[in-house]
mmCIF file with all atom_site columns, C-alpha atoms in Angstrom:
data_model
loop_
_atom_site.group_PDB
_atom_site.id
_atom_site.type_symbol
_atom_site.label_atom_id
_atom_site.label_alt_id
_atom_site.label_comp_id
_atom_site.label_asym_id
_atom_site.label_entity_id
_atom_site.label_seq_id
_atom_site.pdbx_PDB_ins_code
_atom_site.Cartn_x
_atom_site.Cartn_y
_atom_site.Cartn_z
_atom_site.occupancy
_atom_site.B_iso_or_equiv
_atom_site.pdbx_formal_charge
_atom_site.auth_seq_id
_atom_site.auth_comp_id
_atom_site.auth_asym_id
_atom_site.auth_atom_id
_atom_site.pdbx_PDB_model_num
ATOM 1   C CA . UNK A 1 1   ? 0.000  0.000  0.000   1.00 83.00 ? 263 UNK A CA 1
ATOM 2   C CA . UNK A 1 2   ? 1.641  3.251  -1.240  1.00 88.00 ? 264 UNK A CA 1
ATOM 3   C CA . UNK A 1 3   ? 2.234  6.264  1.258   1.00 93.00 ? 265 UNK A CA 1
ATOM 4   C CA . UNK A 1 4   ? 1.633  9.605  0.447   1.00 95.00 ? 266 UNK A CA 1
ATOM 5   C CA . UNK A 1 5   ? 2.279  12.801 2.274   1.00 96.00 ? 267 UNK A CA 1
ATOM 6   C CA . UNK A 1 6   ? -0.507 15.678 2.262   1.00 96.00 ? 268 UNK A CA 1
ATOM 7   C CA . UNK A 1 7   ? 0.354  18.032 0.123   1.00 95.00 ? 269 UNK A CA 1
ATOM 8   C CA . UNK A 1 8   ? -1.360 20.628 2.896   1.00 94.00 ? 270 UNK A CA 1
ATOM 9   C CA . UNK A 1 9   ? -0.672 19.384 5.972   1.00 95.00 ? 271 UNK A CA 1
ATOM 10  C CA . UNK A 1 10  ? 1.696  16.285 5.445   1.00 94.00 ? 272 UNK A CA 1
ATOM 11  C CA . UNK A 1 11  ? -0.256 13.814 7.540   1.00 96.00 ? 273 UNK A CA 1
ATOM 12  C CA . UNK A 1 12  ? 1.053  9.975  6.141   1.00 96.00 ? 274 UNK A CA 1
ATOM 13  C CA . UNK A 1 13  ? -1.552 9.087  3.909   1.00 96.00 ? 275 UNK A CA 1
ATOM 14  C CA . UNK A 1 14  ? -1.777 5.002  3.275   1.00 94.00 ? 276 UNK A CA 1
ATOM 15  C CA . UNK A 1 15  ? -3.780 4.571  -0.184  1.00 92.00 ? 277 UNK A CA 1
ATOM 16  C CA . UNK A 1 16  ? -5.400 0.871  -0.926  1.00 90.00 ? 278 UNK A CA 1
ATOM 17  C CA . UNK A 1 17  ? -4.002 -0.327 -4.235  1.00 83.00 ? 279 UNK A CA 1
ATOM 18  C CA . UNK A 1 18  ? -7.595 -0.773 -5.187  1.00 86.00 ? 280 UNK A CA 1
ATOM 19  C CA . UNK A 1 19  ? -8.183 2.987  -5.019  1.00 85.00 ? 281 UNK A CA 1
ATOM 20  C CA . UNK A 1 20  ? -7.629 5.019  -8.055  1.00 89.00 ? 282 UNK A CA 1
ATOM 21  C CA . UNK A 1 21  ? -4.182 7.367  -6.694  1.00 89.00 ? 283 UNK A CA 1
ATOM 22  C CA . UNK A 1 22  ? -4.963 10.397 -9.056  1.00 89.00 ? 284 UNK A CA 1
ATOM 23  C CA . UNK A 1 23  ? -8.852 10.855 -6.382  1.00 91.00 ? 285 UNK A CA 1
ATOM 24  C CA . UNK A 1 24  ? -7.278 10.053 -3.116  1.00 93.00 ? 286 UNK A CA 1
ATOM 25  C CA . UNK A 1 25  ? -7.749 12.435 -0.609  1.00 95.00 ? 287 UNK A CA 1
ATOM 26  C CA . UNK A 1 26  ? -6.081 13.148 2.527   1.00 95.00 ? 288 UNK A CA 1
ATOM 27  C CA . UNK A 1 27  ? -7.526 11.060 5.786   1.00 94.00 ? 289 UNK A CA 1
ATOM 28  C CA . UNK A 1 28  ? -6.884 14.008 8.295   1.00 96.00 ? 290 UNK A CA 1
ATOM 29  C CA . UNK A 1 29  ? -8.050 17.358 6.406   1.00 97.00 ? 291 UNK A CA 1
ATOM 30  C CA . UNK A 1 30  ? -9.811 15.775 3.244   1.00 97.00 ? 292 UNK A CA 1
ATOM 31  C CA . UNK A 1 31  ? -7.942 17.631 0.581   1.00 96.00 ? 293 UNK A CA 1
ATOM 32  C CA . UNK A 1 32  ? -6.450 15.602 -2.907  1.00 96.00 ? 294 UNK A CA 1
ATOM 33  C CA . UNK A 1 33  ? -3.445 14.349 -2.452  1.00 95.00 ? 295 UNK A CA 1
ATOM 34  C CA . UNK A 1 34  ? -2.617 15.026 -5.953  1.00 94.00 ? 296 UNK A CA 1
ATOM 35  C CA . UNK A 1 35  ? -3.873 18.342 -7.993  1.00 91.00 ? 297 UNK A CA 1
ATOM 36  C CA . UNK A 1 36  ? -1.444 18.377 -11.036 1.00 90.00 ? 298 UNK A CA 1
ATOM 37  C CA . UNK A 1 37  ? 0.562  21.280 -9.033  1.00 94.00 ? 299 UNK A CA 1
ATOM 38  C CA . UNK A 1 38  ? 3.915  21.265 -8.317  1.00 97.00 ? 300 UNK A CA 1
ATOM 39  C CA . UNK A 1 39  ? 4.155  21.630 -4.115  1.00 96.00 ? 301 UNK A CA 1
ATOM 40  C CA . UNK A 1 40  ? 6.030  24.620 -2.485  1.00 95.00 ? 302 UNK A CA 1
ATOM 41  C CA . UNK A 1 41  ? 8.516  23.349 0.050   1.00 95.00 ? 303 UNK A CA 1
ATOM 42  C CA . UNK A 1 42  ? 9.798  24.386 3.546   1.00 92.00 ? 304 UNK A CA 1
ATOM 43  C CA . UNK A 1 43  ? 12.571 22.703 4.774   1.00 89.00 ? 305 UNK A CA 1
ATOM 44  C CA . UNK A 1 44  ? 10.670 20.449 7.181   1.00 89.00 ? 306 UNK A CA 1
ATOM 45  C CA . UNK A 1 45  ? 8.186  19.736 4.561   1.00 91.00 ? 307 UNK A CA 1
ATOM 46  C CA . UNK A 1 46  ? 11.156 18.442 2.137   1.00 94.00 ? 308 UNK A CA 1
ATOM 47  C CA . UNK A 1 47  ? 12.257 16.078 4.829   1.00 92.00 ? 309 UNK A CA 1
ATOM 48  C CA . UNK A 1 48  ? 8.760  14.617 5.259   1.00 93.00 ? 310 UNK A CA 1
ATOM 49  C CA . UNK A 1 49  ? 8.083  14.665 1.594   1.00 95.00 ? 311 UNK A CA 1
ATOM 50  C CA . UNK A 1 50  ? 11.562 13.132 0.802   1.00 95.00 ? 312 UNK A CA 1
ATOM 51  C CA . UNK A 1 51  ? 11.644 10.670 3.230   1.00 94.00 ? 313 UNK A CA 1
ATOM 52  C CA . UNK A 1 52  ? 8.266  9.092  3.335   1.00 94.00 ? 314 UNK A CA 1
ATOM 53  C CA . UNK A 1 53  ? 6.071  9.364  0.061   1.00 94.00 ? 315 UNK A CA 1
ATOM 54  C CA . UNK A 1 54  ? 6.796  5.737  -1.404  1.00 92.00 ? 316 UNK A CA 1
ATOM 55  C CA . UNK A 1 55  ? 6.511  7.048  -5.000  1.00 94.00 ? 317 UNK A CA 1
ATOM 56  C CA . UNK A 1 56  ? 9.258  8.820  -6.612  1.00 96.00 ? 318 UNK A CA 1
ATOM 57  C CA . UNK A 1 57  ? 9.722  12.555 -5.615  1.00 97.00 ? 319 UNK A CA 1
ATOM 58  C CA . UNK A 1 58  ? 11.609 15.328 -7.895  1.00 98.00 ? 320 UNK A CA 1
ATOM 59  C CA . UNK A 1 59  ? 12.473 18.536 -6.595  1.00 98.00 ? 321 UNK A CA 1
ATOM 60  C CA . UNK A 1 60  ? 13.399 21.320 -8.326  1.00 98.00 ? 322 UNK A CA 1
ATOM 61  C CA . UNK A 1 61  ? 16.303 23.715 -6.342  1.00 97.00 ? 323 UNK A CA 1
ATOM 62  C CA . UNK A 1 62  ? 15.252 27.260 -7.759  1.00 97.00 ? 324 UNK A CA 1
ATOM 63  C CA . UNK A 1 63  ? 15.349 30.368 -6.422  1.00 97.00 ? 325 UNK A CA 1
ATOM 64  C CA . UNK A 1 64  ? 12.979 33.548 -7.064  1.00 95.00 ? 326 UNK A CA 1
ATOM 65  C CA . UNK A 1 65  ? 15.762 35.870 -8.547  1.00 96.00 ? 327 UNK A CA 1
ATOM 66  C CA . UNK A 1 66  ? 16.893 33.582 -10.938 1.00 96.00 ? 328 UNK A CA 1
ATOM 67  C CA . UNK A 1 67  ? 15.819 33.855 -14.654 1.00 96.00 ? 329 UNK A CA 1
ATOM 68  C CA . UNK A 1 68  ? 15.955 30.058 -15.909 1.00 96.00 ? 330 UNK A CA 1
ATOM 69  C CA . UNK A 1 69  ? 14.264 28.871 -12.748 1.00 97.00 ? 331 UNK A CA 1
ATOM 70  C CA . UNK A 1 70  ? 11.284 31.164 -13.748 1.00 96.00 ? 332 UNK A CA 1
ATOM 71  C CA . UNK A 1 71  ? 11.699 30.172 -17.409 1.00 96.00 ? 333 UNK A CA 1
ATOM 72  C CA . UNK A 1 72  ? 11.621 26.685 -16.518 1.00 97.00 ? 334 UNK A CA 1
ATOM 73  C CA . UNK A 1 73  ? 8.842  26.929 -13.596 1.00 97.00 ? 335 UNK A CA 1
ATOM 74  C CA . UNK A 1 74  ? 5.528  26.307 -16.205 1.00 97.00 ? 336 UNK A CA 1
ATOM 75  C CA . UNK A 1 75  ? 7.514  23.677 -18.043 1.00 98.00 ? 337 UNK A CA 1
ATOM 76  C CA . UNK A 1 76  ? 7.946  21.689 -14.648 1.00 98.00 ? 338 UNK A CA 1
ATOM 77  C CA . UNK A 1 77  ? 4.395  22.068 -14.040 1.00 97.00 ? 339 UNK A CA 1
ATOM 78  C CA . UNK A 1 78  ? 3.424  20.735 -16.814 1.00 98.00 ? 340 UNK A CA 1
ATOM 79  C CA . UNK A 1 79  ? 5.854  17.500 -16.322 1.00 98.00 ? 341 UNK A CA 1
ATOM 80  C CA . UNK A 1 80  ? 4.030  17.435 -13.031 1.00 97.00 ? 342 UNK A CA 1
ATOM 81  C CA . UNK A 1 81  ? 0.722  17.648 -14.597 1.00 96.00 ? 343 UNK A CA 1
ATOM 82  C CA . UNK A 1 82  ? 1.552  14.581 -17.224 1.00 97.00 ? 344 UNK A CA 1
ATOM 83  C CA . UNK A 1 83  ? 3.547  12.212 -14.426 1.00 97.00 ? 345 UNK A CA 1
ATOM 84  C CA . UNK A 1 84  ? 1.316  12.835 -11.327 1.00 95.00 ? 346 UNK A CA 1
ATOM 85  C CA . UNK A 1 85  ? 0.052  10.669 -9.388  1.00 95.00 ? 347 UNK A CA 1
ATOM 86  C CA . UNK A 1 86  ? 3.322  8.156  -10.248 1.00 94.00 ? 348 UNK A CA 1
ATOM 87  C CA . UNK A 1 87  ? 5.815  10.933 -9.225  1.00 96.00 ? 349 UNK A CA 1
ATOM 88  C CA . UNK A 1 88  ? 5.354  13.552 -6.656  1.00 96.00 ? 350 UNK A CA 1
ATOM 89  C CA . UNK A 1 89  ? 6.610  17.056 -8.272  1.00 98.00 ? 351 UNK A CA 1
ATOM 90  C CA . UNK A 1 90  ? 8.428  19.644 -5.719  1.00 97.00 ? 352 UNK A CA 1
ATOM 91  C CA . UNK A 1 91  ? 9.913  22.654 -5.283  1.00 97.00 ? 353 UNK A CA 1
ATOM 92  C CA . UNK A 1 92  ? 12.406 24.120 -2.692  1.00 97.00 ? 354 UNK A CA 1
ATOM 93  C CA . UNK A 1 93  ? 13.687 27.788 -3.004  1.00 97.00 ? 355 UNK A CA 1
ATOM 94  C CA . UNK A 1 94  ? 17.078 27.602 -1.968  1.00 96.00 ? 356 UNK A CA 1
ATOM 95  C CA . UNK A 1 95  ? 17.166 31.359 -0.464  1.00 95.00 ? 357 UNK A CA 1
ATOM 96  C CA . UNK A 1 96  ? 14.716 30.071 1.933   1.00 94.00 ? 358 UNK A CA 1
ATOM 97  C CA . UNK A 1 97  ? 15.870 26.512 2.660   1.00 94.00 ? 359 UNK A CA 1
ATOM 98  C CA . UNK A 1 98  ? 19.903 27.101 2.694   1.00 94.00 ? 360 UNK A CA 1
ATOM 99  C CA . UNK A 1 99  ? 20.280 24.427 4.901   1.00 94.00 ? 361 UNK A CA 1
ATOM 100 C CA . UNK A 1 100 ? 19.036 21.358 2.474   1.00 94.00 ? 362 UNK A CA 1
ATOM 101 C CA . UNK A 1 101 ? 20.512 22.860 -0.922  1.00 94.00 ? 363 UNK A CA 1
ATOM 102 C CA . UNK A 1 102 ? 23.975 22.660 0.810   1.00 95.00 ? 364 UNK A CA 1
ATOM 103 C CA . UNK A 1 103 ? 23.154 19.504 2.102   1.00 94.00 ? 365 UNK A CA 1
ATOM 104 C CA . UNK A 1 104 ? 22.542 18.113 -1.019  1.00 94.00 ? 366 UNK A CA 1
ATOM 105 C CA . UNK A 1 105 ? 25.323 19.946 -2.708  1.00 95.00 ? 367 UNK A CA 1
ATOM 106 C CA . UNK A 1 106 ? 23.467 22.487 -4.439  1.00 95.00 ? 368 UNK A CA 1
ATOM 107 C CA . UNK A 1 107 ? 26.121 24.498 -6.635  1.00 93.00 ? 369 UNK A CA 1
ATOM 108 C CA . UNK A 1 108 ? 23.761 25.680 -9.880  1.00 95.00 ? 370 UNK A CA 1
ATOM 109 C CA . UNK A 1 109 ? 19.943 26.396 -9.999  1.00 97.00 ? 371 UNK A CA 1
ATOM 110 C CA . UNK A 1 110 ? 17.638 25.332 -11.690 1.00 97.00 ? 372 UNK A CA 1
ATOM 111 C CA . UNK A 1 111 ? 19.030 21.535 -10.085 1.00 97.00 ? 373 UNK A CA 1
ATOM 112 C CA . UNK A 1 112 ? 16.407 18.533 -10.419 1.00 98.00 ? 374 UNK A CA 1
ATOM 113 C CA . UNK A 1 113 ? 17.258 15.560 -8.118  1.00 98.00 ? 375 UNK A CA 1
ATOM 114 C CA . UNK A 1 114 ? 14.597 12.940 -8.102  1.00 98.00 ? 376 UNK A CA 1
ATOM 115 C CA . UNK A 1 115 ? 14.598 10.860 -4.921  1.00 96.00 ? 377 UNK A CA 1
ATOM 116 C CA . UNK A 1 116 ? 13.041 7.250  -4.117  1.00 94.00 ? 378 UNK A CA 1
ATOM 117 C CA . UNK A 1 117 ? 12.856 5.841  -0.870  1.00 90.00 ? 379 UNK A CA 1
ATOM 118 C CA . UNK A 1 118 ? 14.693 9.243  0.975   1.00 91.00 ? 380 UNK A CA 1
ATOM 119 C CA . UNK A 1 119 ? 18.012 8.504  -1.413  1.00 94.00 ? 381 UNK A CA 1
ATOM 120 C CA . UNK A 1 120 ? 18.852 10.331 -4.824  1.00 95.00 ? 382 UNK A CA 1
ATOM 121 C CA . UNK A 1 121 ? 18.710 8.221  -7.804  1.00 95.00 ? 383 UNK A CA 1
ATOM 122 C CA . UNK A 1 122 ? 19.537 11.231 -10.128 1.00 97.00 ? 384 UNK A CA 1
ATOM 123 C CA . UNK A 1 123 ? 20.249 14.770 -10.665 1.00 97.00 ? 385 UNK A CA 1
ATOM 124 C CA . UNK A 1 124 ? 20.197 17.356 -13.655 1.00 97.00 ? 386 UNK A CA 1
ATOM 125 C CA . UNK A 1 125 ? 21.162 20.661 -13.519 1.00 96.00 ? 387 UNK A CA 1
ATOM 126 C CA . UNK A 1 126 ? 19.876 23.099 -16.075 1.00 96.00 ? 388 UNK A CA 1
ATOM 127 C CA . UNK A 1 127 ? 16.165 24.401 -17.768 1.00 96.00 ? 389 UNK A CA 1
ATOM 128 C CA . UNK A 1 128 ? 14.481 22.032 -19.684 1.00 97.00 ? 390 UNK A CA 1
ATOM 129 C CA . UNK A 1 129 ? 11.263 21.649 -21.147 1.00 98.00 ? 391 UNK A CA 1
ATOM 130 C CA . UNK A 1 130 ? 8.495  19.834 -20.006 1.00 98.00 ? 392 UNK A CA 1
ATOM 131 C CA . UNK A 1 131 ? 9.137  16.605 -22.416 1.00 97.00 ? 393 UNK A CA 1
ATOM 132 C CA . UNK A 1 132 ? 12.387 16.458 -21.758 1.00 98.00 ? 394 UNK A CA 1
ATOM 133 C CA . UNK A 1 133 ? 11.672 16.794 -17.833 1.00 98.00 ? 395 UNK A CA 1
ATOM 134 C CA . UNK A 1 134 ? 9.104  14.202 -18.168 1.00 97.00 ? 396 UNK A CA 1
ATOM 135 C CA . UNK A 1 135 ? 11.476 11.787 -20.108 1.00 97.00 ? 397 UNK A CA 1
ATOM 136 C CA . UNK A 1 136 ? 14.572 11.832 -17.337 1.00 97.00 ? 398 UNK A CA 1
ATOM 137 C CA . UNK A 1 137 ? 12.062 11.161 -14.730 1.00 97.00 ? 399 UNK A CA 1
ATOM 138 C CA . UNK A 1 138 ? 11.160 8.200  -16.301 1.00 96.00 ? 400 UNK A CA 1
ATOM 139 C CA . UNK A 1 139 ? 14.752 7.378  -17.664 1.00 95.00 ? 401 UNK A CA 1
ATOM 140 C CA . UNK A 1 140 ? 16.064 7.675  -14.006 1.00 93.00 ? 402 UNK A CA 1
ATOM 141 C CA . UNK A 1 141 ? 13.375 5.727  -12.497 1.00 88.00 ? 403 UNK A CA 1
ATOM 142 C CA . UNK A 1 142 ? 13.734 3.201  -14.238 1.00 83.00 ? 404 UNK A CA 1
ATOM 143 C CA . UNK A 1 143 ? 17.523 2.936  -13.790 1.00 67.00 ? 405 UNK A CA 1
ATOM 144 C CA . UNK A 1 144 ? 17.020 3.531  -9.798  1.00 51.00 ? 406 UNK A CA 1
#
């Protein structure tokens, strides 16, 4: 049975395999646990969201004065929008959460790493568009 964290207030969500995962909805505060919509990190929240969603999870490391994070924001949405519910889509501005972009040895933005299981299986630094976003996701989960 897959866990997924709430997307508004990251309760540990356990979803029955019989359930369809793009209409489950949170247990605690009802909301979808999916909505196409890339999810705005804190630094606790990318813990939780890291460590215990069981499906994939790729972040995007941006930050709000950089020009090919903004470029590259509606193309990661709409990777999110084509891959969701199979991959949780995140993103973490790096002004605001020094503390896990040095921890994860974040030297350029925009930096992708997708995660599995609280571990990177991949990074890419660099815009992209959605297609290609959508095709390293599924390149590097495969690989993981």
């Amino acid at each position: 049975m897959p866990e997924i964290v709430c997307p508004a207030c990251a309760a540990v969500n356990r979803v029955p395999a019989e359930r369809p995962m793009a209409a489950a909805r949170c247990g605690k505060c009802h909301v979808p646990l999916f909505t196409g919509e890339p999810l705005a990190l804190d630094g606790a929240g990318f813990e939780r969201h890291v460590a215990r969603n069981s499906i994939p999870v790729v972040v995007d490391f941006w930050a709000d004065w950089c020009g090919p994070c903004k470029m590259m924001a509606p193309e990661f949405r709409k990777a999110a929008q084509a891959l969701e519910p199979a991959v949780r889509f995140a993103k973490l501005d790096t002004e605001a959460a020094p503390a896990q972009s040095a921890a994860h040895g974040i030297r350029s933005i925009p930096t992708m790493i997708l995660f599995r299981d609280g571990r990177e299986l991949a990074r890419q630094s660099g815009a992209m568009p959605a297609g290609q976003i959508v095709q390293w996701v599924k390149d590097a989960s495969r690989g993981g």
